[in-house]
JSON list of C-alpha atoms in Angstrom, two decimals:
[
{"chain": "A", "resi": 7, "resn": "MET", "atom": "CA", "xyz": [0.00, 0.00, 0.00]},
{"chain": "A", "resi": 8, "resn": "PRO", "atom": "CA", "xyz": [1.13, 3.63, -0.48]},
{"chain": "A", "resi": 9, "resn": "SER", "atom": "CA", "xyz": [3.37, 5.08, 2.20]},
{"chain": "A", "resi": 10, "resn": "LEU", "atom": "CA", "xyz": [0.96, 7.89, 3.14]},
{"chain": "A", "resi": 11, "resn": "LEU", "atom": "CA", "xyz": [-1.48, 5.28, 4.42]},
{"chain": "A", "resi": 12, "resn": "CYS", "atom": "CA", "xyz": [0.75, 4.40, 7.36]},
{"chain": "A", "resi": 13, "resn": "PRO", "atom": "CA", "xyz": [-1.19, 3.74, 10.62]},
{"chain": "A", "resi": 14, "resn": "THR", "atom": "CA", "xyz": [0.17, 6.80, 12.43]},
{"chain": "A", "resi": 15, "resn": "ARG", "atom": "CA", "xyz": [-0.87, 9.30, 9.77]},
{"chain": "A", "resi": 16, "resn": "LEU", "atom": "CA", "xyz": [-4.25, 7.65, 9.31]},
{"chain": "A", "resi": 17, "resn": "SER", "atom": "CA", "xyz": [-4.87, 7.61, 13.08]},
{"chain": "A", "resi": 18, "resn": "LEU", "atom": "CA", "xyz": [-4.19, 11.34, 13.33]},
{"chain": "A", "resi": 19, "resn": "LEU", "atom": "CA", "xyz": [-6.77, 12.14, 10.67]},
{"chain": "A", "resi": 20, "resn": "GLN", "atom": "CA", "xyz": [-9.31, 9.72, 12.12]},
{"chain": "A", "resi": 21, "resn": "ASN", "atom": "CA", "xyz": [-8.92, 11.35, 15.54]},
{"chain": "A", "resi": 22, "resn": "ALA", "atom": "CA", "xyz": [-9.46, 14.71, 13.89]},
{"chain": "A", "resi": 23, "resn": "LEU", "atom": "CA", "xyz": [-12.67, 13.38, 12.38]},
{"chain": "A", "resi": 24, "resn": "ASP", "atom": "CA", "xyz": [-13.87, 12.27, 15.81]},
{"chain": "A", "resi": 25, "resn": "ASP", "atom": "CA", "xyz": [-13.23, 15.71, 17.26]},
{"chain": "A", "resi": 26, "resn": "THR", "atom": "CA", "xyz": [-14.18, 18.05, 14.41]},
{"chain": "A", "resi": 27, "resn": "HIS", "atom": "CA", "xyz": [-17.79, 18.99, 13.77]},
{"chain": "A", "resi": 28, "resn": "SER", "atom": "CA", "xyz": [-19.76, 22.00, 12.56]},
{"chain": "A", "resi": 29, "resn": "GLY", "atom": "CA", "xyz": [-21.93, 22.32, 15.66]},
{"chain": "A", "resi": 30, "resn": "ASN", "atom": "CA", "xyz": [-25.27, 20.60, 15.15]},
{"chain": "A", "resi": 31, "resn": "GLU", "atom": "CA", "xyz": [-25.04, 20.87, 11.38]},
{"chain": "A", "resi": 32, "resn": "PRO", "atom": "CA", "xyz": [-25.12, 17.75, 9.14]},
{"chain": "A", "resi": 33, "resn": "ILE", "atom": "CA", "xyz": [-21.52, 18.32, 8.08]},
{"chain": "A", "resi": 34, "resn": "SER", "atom": "CA", "xyz": [-18.12, 17.58, 9.62]},
{"chain": "A", "resi": 35, "resn": "ILE", "atom": "CA", "xyz": [-14.95, 19.34, 8.46]},
{"chain": "A", "resi": 36, "resn": "ILE", "atom": "CA", "xyz": [-11.33, 18.46, 9.11]},
{"chain": "A", "resi": 37, "resn": "ALA", "atom": "CA", "xyz": [-9.09, 21.49, 8.66]},
{"chain": "A", "resi": 38, "resn": "ARG", "atom": "CA", "xyz": [-5.65, 20.92, 7.20]},
{"chain": "A", "resi": 39, "resn": "THR", "atom": "CA", "xyz": [-2.93, 22.67, 5.22]},
{"chain": "A", "resi": 40, "resn": "LEU", "atom": "CA", "xyz": [-1.70, 20.86, 2.12]},
{"chain": "A", "resi": 41, "resn": "PRO", "atom": "CA", "xyz": [2.08, 20.27, 2.23]},
{"chain": "A", "resi": 42, "resn": "GLU", "atom": "CA", "xyz": [4.23, 21.62, -0.61]},
{"chain": "A", "resi": 43, "resn": "SER", "atom": "CA", "xyz": [4.99, 18.09, -1.80]},
{"chain": "A", "resi": 44, "resn": "LEU", "atom": "CA", "xyz": [1.28, 17.41, -2.26]},
{"chain": "A", "resi": 45, "resn": "GLU", "atom": "CA", "xyz": [0.70, 20.76, -3.95]},
{"chain": "A", "resi": 46, "resn": "GLY", "atom": "CA", "xyz": [3.41, 19.83, -6.43]},
{"chain": "A", "resi": 47, "resn": "ALA", "atom": "CA", "xyz": [1.67, 16.53, -7.16]},
{"chain": "A", "resi": 48, "resn": "ILE", "atom": "CA", "xyz": [-1.63, 18.37, -7.65]},
{"chain": "A", "resi": 49, "resn": "ASN", "atom": "CA", "xyz": [-0.06, 20.70, -10.20]},
{"chain": "A", "resi": 50, "resn": "VAL", "atom": "CA", "xyz": [1.39, 17.75, -12.11]},
{"chain": "A", "resi": 51, "resn": "MET", "atom": "CA", "xyz": [-2.00, 16.05, -12.12]},
{"chain": "A", "resi": 52, "resn": "ILE", "atom": "CA", "xyz": [-3.64, 19.16, -13.54]},
{"chain": "A", "resi": 53, "resn": "GLU", "atom": "CA", "xyz": [-1.01, 19.60, -16.23]},
{"chain": "A", "resi": 54, "resn": "GLU", "atom": "CA", "xyz": [-0.43, 15.96, -17.23]},
{"chain": "A", "resi": 55, "resn": "GLY", "atom": "CA", "xyz": [-3.17, 13.77, -15.77]},
{"chain": "A", "resi": 56, "resn": "PRO", "atom": "CA", "xyz": [-6.63, 12.80, -17.02]},
{"chain": "A", "resi": 57, "resn": "GLN", "atom": "CA", "xyz": [-9.63, 15.07, -16.55]},
{"chain": "A", "resi": 58, "resn": "LEU", "atom": "CA", "xyz": [-11.60, 12.35, -14.76]},
{"chain": "A", "resi": 59, "resn": "LEU", "atom": "CA", "xyz": [-10.80, 9.27, -12.69]},
{"chain": "A", "resi": 60, "resn": "LEU", "atom": "CA", "xyz": [-13.92, 7.34, -11.68]},
{"chain": "A", "resi": 61, "resn": "ALA", "atom": "CA", "xyz": [-13.82, 3.92, -10.04]},
{"chain": "A", "resi": 62, "resn": "LYS", "atom": "CA", "xyz": [-15.27, 1.83, -7.25]},
{"chain": "A", "resi": 63, "resn": "GLY", "atom": "CA", "xyz": [-13.69, -0.62, -4.83]},
{"chain": "A", "resi": 64, "resn": "THR", "atom": "CA", "xyz": [-11.64, -0.84, -1.67]},
{"chain": "A", "resi": 65, "resn": "PRO", "atom": "CA", "xyz": [-8.60, 1.42, -1.15]},
{"chain": "A", "resi": 66, "resn": "GLU", "atom": "CA", "xyz": [-6.36, -1.48, -2.19]},
{"chain": "A", "resi": 67, "resn": "SER", "atom": "CA", "xyz": [-8.25, -2.22, -5.40]},
{"chain": "A", "resi": 68, "resn": "LEU", "atom": "CA", "xyz": [-8.58, 1.48, -6.21]},
{"chain": "A", "resi": 69, "resn": "HIS", "atom": "CA", "xyz": [-4.82, 1.87, -5.97]},
{"chain": "A", "resi": 70, "resn": "SER", "atom": "CA", "xyz": [-4.35, -0.96, -8.46]},
{"chain": "A", "resi": 71, "resn": "LEU", "atom": "CA", "xyz": [-7.05, 0.34, -10.80]},
{"chain": "A", "resi": 72, "resn": "LEU", "atom": "CA", "xyz": [-6.01, 3.99, -10.86]},
{"chain": "A", "resi": 73, "resn": "SER", "atom": "CA", "xyz": [-2.27, 4.09, -10.33]},
{"chain": "A", "resi": 74, "resn": "PRO", "atom": "CA", "xyz": [-1.47, 3.32, -14.02]},
{"chain": "A", "resi": 75, "resn": "TYR", "atom": "CA", "xyz": [-3.33, 6.48, -15.08]},
{"chain": "A", "resi": 76, "resn": "ILE", "atom": "CA", "xyz": [-1.60, 8.82, -12.62]},
{"chain": "A", "resi": 77, "resn": "PRO", "atom": "CA", "xyz": [1.60, 10.59, -13.74]},
{"chain": "A", "resi": 78, "resn": "ARG", "atom": "CA", "xyz": [4.58, 9.39, -11.72]},
{"chain": "A", "resi": 79, "resn": "ASN", "atom": "CA", "xyz": [5.15, 12.73, -10.01]},
{"chain": "A", "resi": 80, "resn": "ALA", "atom": "CA", "xyz": [1.45, 12.94, -9.13]},
{"chain": "A", "resi": 81, "resn": "GLN", "atom": "CA", "xyz": [1.35, 9.64, -7.22]},
{"chain": "A", "resi": 82, "resn": "PRO", "atom": "CA", "xyz": [1.37, 11.43, -3.81]},
{"chain": "A", "resi": 83, "resn": "LEU", "atom": "CA", "xyz": [-2.03, 12.86, -4.77]},
{"chain": "A", "resi": 84, "resn": "LEU", "atom": "CA", "xyz": [-3.49, 9.38, -5.24]},
{"chain": "A", "resi": 85, "resn": "GLU", "atom": "CA", "xyz": [-1.94, 8.27, -1.95]},
{"chain": "A", "resi": 86, "resn": "ASP", "atom": "CA", "xyz": [-3.53, 11.20, -0.13]},
{"chain": "A", "resi": 87, "resn": "ALA", "atom": "CA", "xyz": [-6.91, 10.60, -1.77]},
{"chain": "A", "resi": 88, "resn": "LEU", "atom": "CA", "xyz": [-6.84, 6.94, -0.70]},
{"chain": "A", "resi": 89, "resn": "LYS", "atom": "CA", "xyz": [-6.06, 8.09, 2.82]},
{"chain": "A", "resi": 90, "resn": "LEU", "atom": "CA", "xyz": [-9.32, 10.04, 2.69]},
{"chain": "A", "resi": 91, "resn": "VAL", "atom": "CA", "xyz": [-11.10, 6.92, 1.45]},
{"chain": "A", "resi": 92, "resn": "HIS", "atom": "CA", "xyz": [-10.07, 5.24, 4.71]},
{"chain": "A", "resi": 93, "resn": "ILE", "atom": "CA", "xyz": [-11.60, 8.13, 6.65]},
{"chain": "A", "resi": 94, "resn": "TYR", "atom": "CA", "xyz": [-14.82, 7.74, 4.68]},
{"chain": "A", "resi": 95, "resn": "GLN", "atom": "CA", "xyz": [-14.84, 4.01, 5.38]},
{"chain": "A", "resi": 96, "resn": "LYS", "atom": "CA", "xyz": [-14.61, 4.61, 9.12]},
{"chain": "A", "resi": 97, "resn": "ALA", "atom": "CA", "xyz": [-17.38, 7.21, 9.08]},
{"chain": "A", "resi": 98, "resn": "SER", "atom": "CA", "xyz": [-19.75, 5.28, 6.79]},
{"chain": "A", "resi": 99, "resn": "GLY", "atom": "CA", "xyz": [-19.05, 1.69, 7.78]},
{"chain": "A", "resi": 100, "resn": "LEU", "atom": "CA", "xyz": [-18.70, 0.75, 4.10]},
{"chain": "A", "resi": 101, "resn": "ASN", "atom": "CA", "xyz": [-15.91, -1.43, 2.74]},
{"chain": "A", "resi": 102, "resn": "ALA", "atom": "CA", "xyz": [-16.09, -0.43, -0.94]},
{"chain": "A", "resi": 103, "resn": "VAL", "atom": "CA", "xyz": [-16.65, 3.12, -2.18]},
{"chain": "A", "resi": 104, "resn": "ARG", "atom": "CA", "xyz": [-17.14, 5.14, -5.33]},
{"chain": "A", "resi": 105, "resn": "PHE", "atom": "CA", "xyz": [-14.08, 7.32, -6.03]},
{"chain": "A", "resi": 106, "resn": "ARG", "atom": "CA", "xyz": [-14.24, 10.35, -8.31]},
{"chain": "A", "resi": 107, "resn": "LEU", "atom": "CA", "xyz": [-11.34, 12.74, -8.93]},
{"chain": "A", "resi": 108, "resn": "GLU", "atom": "CA", "xyz": [-12.21, 15.35, -11.53]},
{"chain": "A", "resi": 109, "resn": "GLN", "atom": "CA", "xyz": [-10.96, 18.60, -13.01]},
{"chain": "A", "resi": 110, "resn": "ILE", "atom": "CA", "xyz": [-13.89, 21.02, -13.27]},
{"chain": "A", "resi": 111, "resn": "ASN", "atom": "CA", "xyz": [-14.05, 24.48, -14.83]},
{"chain": "A", "resi": 112, "resn": "THR", "atom": "CA", "xyz": [-17.83, 24.99, -15.03]},
{"chain": "A", "resi": 113, "resn": "ASP", "atom": "CA", "xyz": [-20.70, 25.59, -12.61]},
{"chain": "A", "resi": 114, "resn": "SER", "atom": "CA", "xyz": [-21.22, 21.83, -12.42]},
{"chain": "A", "resi": 115, "resn": "CYS", "atom": "CA", "xyz": [-23.68, 21.77, -9.49]},
{"chain": "A", "resi": 116, "resn": "ARG", "atom": "CA", "xyz": [-24.50, 25.46, -9.29]},
{"chain": "A", "resi": 117, "resn": "LYS", "atom": "CA", "xyz": [-27.89, 25.10, -7.56]},
{"chain": "A", "resi": 118, "resn": "PHE", "atom": "CA", "xyz": [-28.20, 24.53, -3.83]},
{"chain": "A", "resi": 119, "resn": "HIS", "atom": "CA", "xyz": [-29.25, 20.93, -3.25]},
{"chain": "A", "resi": 120, "resn": "THR", "atom": "CA", "xyz": [-29.01, 17.95, -0.95]},
{"chain": "A", "resi": 121, "resn": "ASP", "atom": "CA", "xyz": [-27.51, 14.60, -1.90]},
{"chain": "A", "resi": 122, "resn": "HIS", "atom": "CA", "xyz": [-29.61, 11.44, -2.12]},
{"chain": "A", "resi": 123, "resn": "VAL", "atom": "CA", "xyz": [-26.92, 9.37, -0.43]},
{"chain": "A", "resi": 124, "resn": "ALA", "atom": "CA", "xyz": [-26.16, 8.59, 3.18]},
{"chain": "A", "resi": 125, "resn": "LEU", "atom": "CA", "xyz": [-22.73, 10.20, 3.38]},
{"chain": "A", "resi": 126, "resn": "ARG", "atom": "CA", "xyz": [-20.38, 11.92, 0.94]},
{"chain": "A", "resi": 127, "resn": "LEU", "atom": "CA", "xyz": [-16.78, 13.05, 1.38]},
{"chain": "A", "resi": 128, "resn": "LEU", "atom": "CA", "xyz": [-15.53, 16.09, -0.53]},
{"chain": "A", "resi": 129, "resn": "CYS", "atom": "CA", "xyz": [-12.07, 17.57, -0.80]},
{"chain": "A", "resi": 130, "resn": "THR", "atom": "CA", "xyz": [-11.19, 20.36, -3.21]},
{"chain": "A", "resi": 131, "resn": "TYR", "atom": "CA", "xyz": [-7.49, 19.95, -3.89]},
{"chain": "A", "resi": 132, "resn": "TYR", "atom": "CA", "xyz": [-7.27, 22.97, -6.16]},
{"chain": "A", "resi": 133, "resn": "GLY", "atom": "CA", "xyz": [-9.48, 25.99, -6.70]},
{"chain": "A", "resi": 134, "resn": "ARG", "atom": "CA", "xyz": [-12.55, 27.18, -4.87]},
{"chain": "A", "resi": 135, "resn": "GLY", "atom": "CA", "xyz": [-14.20, 24.91, -2.33]},
{"chain": "A", "resi": 136, "resn": "THR", "atom": "CA", "xyz": [-17.80, 23.78, -2.01]},
{"chain": "A", "resi": 137, "resn": "GLN", "atom": "CA", "xyz": [-20.38, 26.16, -0.49]},
{"chain": "A", "resi": 138, "resn": "TRP", "atom": "CA", "xyz": [-22.92, 25.06, 2.13]},
{"chain": "A", "resi": 139, "resn": "LEU", "atom": "CA", "xyz": [-25.74, 26.56, 4.16]},
{"chain": "A", "resi": 140, "resn": "PRO", "atom": "CA", "xyz": [-26.35, 26.29, 7.90]},
{"chain": "A", "resi": 141, "resn": "THR", "atom": "CA", "xyz": [-29.67, 24.77, 8.87]},
{"chain": "A", "resi": 142, "resn": "ALA", "atom": "CA", "xyz": [-31.12, 28.15, 9.85]},
{"chain": "A", "resi": 143, "resn": "ALA", "atom": "CA", "xyz": [-30.53, 29.50, 6.33]},
{"chain": "A", "resi": 144, "resn": "ARG", "atom": "CA", "xyz": [-32.01, 26.62, 4.35]},
{"chain": "A", "resi": 145, "resn": "GLN", "atom": "CA", "xyz": [-35.46, 26.84, 2.79]},
{"chain": "A", "resi": 146, "resn": "THR", "atom": "CA", "xyz": [-38.07, 24.13, 2.35]},
{"chain": "A", "resi": 147, "resn": "ASP", "atom": "CA", "xyz": [-38.28, 24.97, -1.35]},
{"chain": "A", "resi": 148, "resn": "LEU", "atom": "CA", "xyz": [-34.67, 24.74, -2.47]},
{"chain": "A", "resi": 149, "resn": "SER", "atom": "CA", "xyz": [-35.56, 26.05, -5.92]},
{"chain": "A", "resi": 150, "resn": "GLN", "atom": "CA", "xyz": [-36.07, 29.49, -4.37]},
{"chain": "A", "resi": 151, "resn": "LEU", "atom": "CA", "xyz": [-32.42, 29.62, -3.40]},
{"chain": "A", "resi": 152, "resn": "ALA", "atom": "CA", "xyz": [-31.50, 29.97, -7.05]},
{"chain": "A", "resi": 153, "resn": "HIS", "atom": "CA", "xyz": [-33.23, 33.37, -7.07]},
{"chain": "A", "resi": 154, "resn": "ASN", "atom": "CA", "xyz": [-32.60, 34.44, -3.48]},
{"chain": "A", "resi": 155, "resn": "THR", "atom": "CA", "xyz": [-29.17, 33.36, -2.31]},
{"chain": "A", "resi": 156, "resn": "PRO", "atom": "CA", "xyz": [-28.83, 33.59, 1.49]},
{"chain": "A", "resi": 157, "resn": "THR", "atom": "CA", "xyz": [-26.19, 35.89, 2.89]},
{"chain": "A", "resi": 158, "resn": "GLU", "atom": "CA", "xyz": [-24.93, 33.20, 5.29]},
{"chain": "A", "resi": 159, "resn": "VAL", "atom": "CA", "xyz": [-23.09, 31.00, 2.82]},
{"chain": "A", "resi": 160, "resn": "HIS", "atom": "CA", "xyz": [-20.19, 28.98, 4.21]},
{"chain": "A", "resi": 161, "resn": "HIS", "atom": "CA", "xyz": [-17.17, 27.90, 2.16]},
{"chain": "A", "resi": 162, "resn": "ILE", "atom": "CA", "xyz": [-15.14, 24.73, 2.65]},
{"chain": "A", "resi": 163, "resn": "PRO", "atom": "CA", "xyz": [-11.54, 25.90, 2.27]},
{"chain": "A", "resi": 164, "resn": "THR", "atom": "CA", "xyz": [-9.27, 24.28, -0.29]},
{"chain": "A", "resi": 165, "resn": "GLY", "atom": "CA", "xyz": [-7.61, 21.15, 1.10]},
{"chain": "A", "resi": 166, "resn": "HIS", "atom": "CA", "xyz": [-10.06, 20.71, 3.98]},
{"chain": "A", "resi": 167, "resn": "ILE", "atom": "CA", "xyz": [-11.88, 17.39, 4.27]},
{"chain": "A", "resi": 168, "resn": "ALA", "atom": "CA", "xyz": [-15.67, 17.55, 4.51]},
{"chain": "A", "resi": 169, "resn": "LEU", "atom": "CA", "xyz": [-18.14, 14.79, 5.31]},
{"chain": "A", "resi": 170, "resn": "LEU", "atom": "CA", "xyz": [-21.64, 15.78, 4.18]},
{"chain": "A", "resi": 171, "resn": "GLN", "atom": "CA", "xyz": [-24.64, 13.88, 5.48]},
{"chain": "A", "resi": 172, "resn": "GLY", "atom": "CA", "xyz": [-27.19, 13.26, 2.74]},
{"chain": "A", "resi": 173, "resn": "ASN", "atom": "CA", "xyz": [-30.93, 12.66, 2.80]},
{"chain": "A", "resi": 174, "resn": "ARG", "atom": "CA", "xyz": [-30.41, 8.96, 3.50]},
{"chain": "A", "resi": 175, "resn": "TRP", "atom": "CA", "xyz": [-28.28, 9.46, 6.59]},
{"chain": "A", "resi": 176, "resn": "PRO", "atom": "CA", "xyz": [-30.27, 7.94, 9.52]},
{"chain": "A", "resi": 177, "resn": "ARG", "atom": "CA", "xyz": [-30.25, 11.01, 11.76]},
{"chain": "A", "resi": 178, "resn": "THR", "atom": "CA", "xyz": [-31.05, 13.72, 9.22]},
{"chain": "A", "resi": 179, "resn": "ASN", "atom": "CA", "xyz": [-34.77, 12.91, 8.86]},
{"chain": "A", "resi": 180, "resn": "GLY", "atom": "CA", "xyz": [-34.37, 13.20, 5.11]},
{"chain": "A", "resi": 181, "resn": "GLN", "atom": "CA", "xyz": [-32.74, 16.63, 5.30]},
{"chain": "A", "resi": 182, "resn": "GLY", "atom": "CA", "xyz": [-29.09, 16.45, 4.37]},
{"chain": "A", "resi": 183, "resn": "VAL", "atom": "CA", "xyz": [-26.74, 19.41, 4.23]},
{"chain": "A", "resi": 184, "resn": "VAL", "atom": "CA", "xyz": [-27.65, 22.01, 1.58]},
{"chain": "A", "resi": 185, "resn": "HIS", "atom": "CA", "xyz": [-24.67, 22.79, -0.64]},
{"chain": "A", "resi": 186, "resn": "ARG", "atom": "CA", "xyz": [-23.52, 23.66, -4.14]},
{"chain": "A", "resi": 187, "resn": "SER", "atom": "CA", "xyz": [-20.43, 24.02, -6.27]},
{"chain": "A", "resi": 188, "resn": "PRO", "atom": "CA", "xyz": [-18.96, 27.53, -6.08]},
{"chain": "A", "resi": 189, "resn": "PRO", "atom": "CA", "xyz": [-20.10, 29.67, -9.03]},
{"chain": "A", "resi": 190, "resn": "VAL", "atom": "CA", "xyz": [-17.11, 30.11, -11.33]},
{"chain": "A", "resi": 191, "resn": "SER", "atom": "CA", "xyz": [-18.49, 30.81, -14.80]},
{"chain": "A", "resi": 192, "resn": "HIS", "atom": "CA", "xyz": [-18.20, 34.57, -14.28]},
{"chain": "A", "resi": 193, "resn": "LEU", "atom": "CA", "xyz": [-14.47, 34.28, -13.53]},
{"chain": "A", "resi": 194, "resn": "PRO", "atom": "CA", "xyz": [-11.58, 34.48, -16.01]},
{"chain": "A", "resi": 195, "resn": "MET", "atom": "CA", "xyz": [-10.79, 31.00, -17.34]},
{"chain": "A", "resi": 196, "resn": "PRO", "atom": "CA", "xyz": [-7.54, 30.56, -15.33]},
{"chain": "A", "resi": 197, "resn": "GLU", "atom": "CA", "xyz": [-9.50, 31.10, -12.10]},
{"chain": "A", "resi": 198, "resn": "ARG", "atom": "CA", "xyz": [-12.29, 28.61, -12.84]},
{"chain": "A", "resi": 199, "resn": "LEU", "atom": "CA", "xyz": [-10.39, 25.36, -12.49]},
{"chain": "A", "resi": 200, "resn": "ARG", "atom": "CA", "xyz": [-11.08, 23.05, -9.55]},
{"chain": "A", "resi": 201, "resn": "LEU", "atom": "CA", "xyz": [-9.72, 19.61, -8.75]},
{"chain": "A", "resi": 202, "resn": "LEU", "atom": "CA", "xyz": [-12.37, 17.86, -6.68]},
{"chain": "A", "resi": 203, "resn": "LEU", "atom": "CA", "xyz": [-12.36, 14.50, -4.92]},
{"chain": "A", "resi": 204, "resn": "THR", "atom": "CA", "xyz": [-15.74, 12.90, -4.17]},
{"chain": "A", "resi": 205, "resn": "VAL", "atom": "CA", "xyz": [-16.05, 9.67, -2.19]},
{"chain": "A", "resi": 206, "resn": "ASP", "atom": "CA", "xyz": [-19.40, 8.02, -1.52]},
{"chain": "A", "resi": 207, "resn": "GLU", "atom": "CA", "xyz": [-21.26, 4.72, -1.68]},
{"chain": "A", "resi": 208, "resn": "PRO", "atom": "CA", "xyz": [-20.36, 2.45, -4.63]},
{"chain": "A", "resi": 209, "resn": "THR", "atom": "CA", "xyz": [-23.88, 2.52, -6.10]},
{"chain": "A", "resi": 210, "resn": "ALA", "atom": "CA", "xyz": [-24.02, 6.33, -6.28]},
{"chain": "A", "resi": 211, "resn": "CYS", "atom": "CA", "xyz": [-24.79, 7.83, -9.69]},
{"chain": "A", "resi": 212, "resn": "GLY", "atom": "CA", "xyz": [-25.24, 4.41, -11.31]},
{"chain": "A", "resi": 213, "resn": "MET", "atom": "CA", "xyz": [-21.63, 3.32, -11.18]},
{"chain": "A", "resi": 214, "resn": "ALA", "atom": "CA", "xyz": [-21.46, 0.21, -13.40]},
{"chain": "A", "resi": 215, "resn": "ASP", "atom": "CA", "xyz": [-19.04, -2.72, -13.11]},
{"chain": "A", "resi": 216, "resn": "GLU", "atom": "CA", "xyz": [-18.31, -2.72, -16.84]},
{"chain": "A", "resi": 217, "resn": "HIS", "atom": "CA", "xyz": [-17.05, 0.87, -16.62]},
{"chain": "A", "resi": 218, "resn": "ASN", "atom": "CA", "xyz": [-14.69, 0.38, -13.70]},
{"chain": "A", "resi": 219, "resn": "PRO", "atom": "CA", "xyz": [-12.53, 2.39, -13.99]},
{"chain": "A", "resi": 220, "resn": "THR", "atom": "CA", "xyz": [-13.76, 5.22, -16.18]},
{"chain": "A", "resi": 221, "resn": "ILE", "atom": "CA", "xyz": [-10.97, 7.50, -17.40]},
{"chain": "A", "resi": 222, "resn": "ARG", "atom": "CA", "xyz": [-11.47, 10.72, -19.36]},
{"chain": "A", "resi": 223, "resn": "PRO", "atom": "CA", "xyz": [-8.21, 12.11, -20.80]}
]
């Protein structure tokens, strides 16, 4: 297994998960600063790697499936992402996951919404982070938020690890965290790019066995 998955490093992040919450909100955030070595790997991935890596499996099988498509100098990025998969496993109780690492330069999920999953992990490695609303700011009719954006919008900083409870999480009563991708279409093209990791249940978004992995150059 990759070196960054050593028990000591993983234990530190898992302890952080146990201790880090956003009050009574259906979201937990682990704050961290990306080391320079990882930032270098992220830049290599953006410049030389595929636009999309999509796969499902355990951390071990994901490493085997995806490593051939990662530039050599970007391997630390994959190792870090698999470390976050372990965190998701602990929080969700799942063995296998769906793994999505994608370069995005559009308003991909620009409307405030909730996810129809139990739990989802997000980490923006590059660019602007995901936006979310506290419970007090959410509206029953989410469609109205497209025309009347609340002033109390929270941002998940780049590099931070966020666990978002979805509508299927047992204790949310069908009301997961309201969030959206940060609007970027109004920005100059060099400022739009994001590199986003999403980890969730293996059946999310119709992930099919015959397309495992899915790679978009």
